[in-house]
Amino acid sequence: MRGNKRLEKLSFFSWRATKKQQHTSFNGVKSISEAKFHSSNTTQKTSQNKSGDEDIKEWNVAISSYMRNGMCNEALGVFKRMPRWSSVSYNAMISGYLRNGEFDLARKLFDEMPERDLVSWNVMIKGYVRNRNLGKARELFERMDERDVCSWNTILSGYAQNGCVDEARRVFDRMPEKNEVSWNALLSAYVQNSRMEEACSLFESRENWALVSWNCLLGGFVKKRKIVEAREFFDSMNVRDVVSWNTIITGYAQNGKIDEARKLFDESPVRDVFTWTAMVSGYVQNRMLEEARELFDKMPERNEVSWNAMLAGYVQGERMEMAKELFDVMPFRNISTWNTMITGYAQCGDVSGAKNLFDKMPKRDPVSWAAMIAGYSQSGHGYEALRLFVQMEREGGRLNRSSFSSALSTCADVVALELGKQLHGRLVKGGYETGCFVGNALLLMYCKCGSIEEANDLFQEMTGKDIVSWNTMITGYSRHGFGEEALSLFESLKREGLKPDDATLVAVLSACSHTGLVDKGRQYFDTMTQDYGVTPNSQHYACMVDLLGRAGLLEEAHNLMKNMPFEPDGAIWGTLLGASRVHGNTEVAETAADKIFAMEPENSGMYVLLSNLYAASGRWKDVGELRVKMRDKGVKKVPGYSWIEIQNNTHTFSVGDKFHPEKDEIYAFLEDLDLRMKKAGYVSKTSVVLHDVEEEEKERMVWYHSERLAVAYGIMRVSPGKPIRVMKNLRVCEDCHNAIKCMSKITGRYIILRDNNRFHHFKDGSCSCKDYW
């Protein structure tokens, strides 16, 4: 309130001067009259008992006051009207500009100064340091005719704060005089950059360190998780303050030694809100929520961090009812509070609860948007996630790496390639580097959306690729049926000196499986522990069962399962059942099915596989019995559907679709296409129709499968020269596979189909899978 009144007085300087009122005090100094602001006679005085220096002092005080309150233009107005300028006047303006983020104005005024004193140089060097322009700061420093300890400390601190520790040490060694700030700056540089040996050596080279330095080194031990050394150092301290106790308590708590942390907490002679919060956070981090709440309730005072720590504990423990109760009674909430709750609801699958809070937030930050987008994406609400991303852009929400990554992952899940490409363009335009965090999300998006060429281009351009980048690309090649390329990339990974992990070997074995490289797959599997230090897990065994099963080696696959170091899970038995279905081995299929039904009685996919095998063998009675069993158990078959994205719009089709607005045109186009295909030699493989109906009816049933409708619509609406990308939630049937090969030949179109198992690239009547799928 007093500050506002002072500014008010400044604003009325001219008005008061014209009224010739008496000067009133301003910040301990009398106000400046209108005569001083406008007098053409710079020697004129309005107070006989004041010297010229005292007049200049009042002007300088006015400039500093305006600058402290962010009123740069008003300060400049005062500066311009001064009868003369001293170095103090210039320094007040320059430091004021720097304080208010007007670096260019400060630099310009510094360059225009007729004479500079030591303060001028120090202020400007500090400005360059704050703007992280150490080169220019050092250039000014070297130009100085004289330097004081403040000059040296400024350049030393600049290097230290920006991680240039060795350069900071060279400056330190050159200093003709050092004070406590100098020693602390170098010590902090060593600690902050985890160079603890040098920090300890520096500490031992001098006595009489201030307590802040002791606490700095103690914090360094804790940061490096050297809790034994931290405790020894803590015990050697002659003087400790509340920061010392808080640091050591936090160290024990973060390292899981919660009992020792509590013992120190109880021994602490002085506690502040941070001491209590450190202990509550320790309990939370160790998932001891009851103990955390008990201590939280005893706290004499709490701040935002205290409340948020307890709230985060409930959220991490998925105790959202308790979190909601705490949230409702919190006396103050910051953005972090709201974000924690939104994330909690989203992770528990309650996206409506998350959205309800999101809509009520008084203010949102990039984390808020990213949390909500990720919540939708992870809960299977892909289109809602993308709509929210668009809304964020419209409302001016700042895009960060997390929101981009979530949106890209969603594009991958719903196969929204066009939007994914637009996001890629936004990333490039925004200056984001395609490093690991965003780059891996882009890679996955292109791979899942069927654009393996663009994925490869991106992969080659990526800087700082990590093992996830390589695994994503190898898996992409594998799922697209390019096994040789996948294995070639694996060899490149090894040449780069990277160590393959368990996910890498899953991708490699999968590549062998998809391309029928049985011997190569056996070799990788048999040597993975010896060569790469990776112990085979259930995923690796599932890949091997799939590899052998696809090749028709069902007995070998079954024997491998019997010799596994653990019991086969439902996924592995399902893999064997699928292979048995392909090769018509009813006996092995029934064995696998019995195991699966015992483990996963509601797995509809396995019932369908066995039913299809019975139907293909003409065992219609068994088909009927299995369907009755499914009905009695309440097991429902997942309906098949396919979709295609055209100009950011997704078109979904089901078998014999009757709801698409252009269905009549699509069916007419298919009829014409059918005639052209039959002239080209296509014959429908009606054996894939697993119903006991007439042959003509079977042909009609396969012709209107969802993937054919989607492909036909793509041929109609996707511009010639562009690939047609169709996705299906189930496996493509053999007849549709043959039909789409024929479609690609007679239309000259490049068609990419992704089913629930892999990608098929159709071109000129052939498929990338080479009919091995």
mmCIF file of C-alpha atoms in Angstrom, residues 596-604 607 633 635:
data_model
loop_
_atom_site.group_PDB
_atom_site.id
_atom_site.type_symbol
_atom_site.label_atom_id
_atom_site.label_comp_id
_atom_site.label_asym_id
_atom_site.label_seq_id
_atom_site.Cartn_x
_atom_site.Cartn_y
_atom_site.Cartn_z
ATOM 1 C CA ILE A 596 -6.056 -71.279 -22.569
ATOM 2 C CA PHE A 597 -9.680 -71.771 -21.528
ATOM 3 C CA ALA A 598 -8.474 -72.796 -18.067
ATOM 4 C CA MET A 599 -6.341 -69.649 -17.771
ATOM 5 C CA GLU A 600 -8.489 -67.151 -19.670
ATOM 6 C CA PRO A 601 -12.075 -68.458 -19.870
ATOM 7 C CA GLU A 602 -13.322 -65.207 -21.460
ATOM 8 C CA ASN A 603 -10.700 -64.978 -24.236
ATOM 9 C CA SER A 604 -13.036 -64.808 -27.244
ATOM 10 C CA TYR A 607 -12.675 -69.683 -29.081
ATOM 11 C CA LYS A 633 -20.094 -68.401 -20.669
ATOM 12 C CA VAL A 635 -18.146 -64.843 -24.335
#
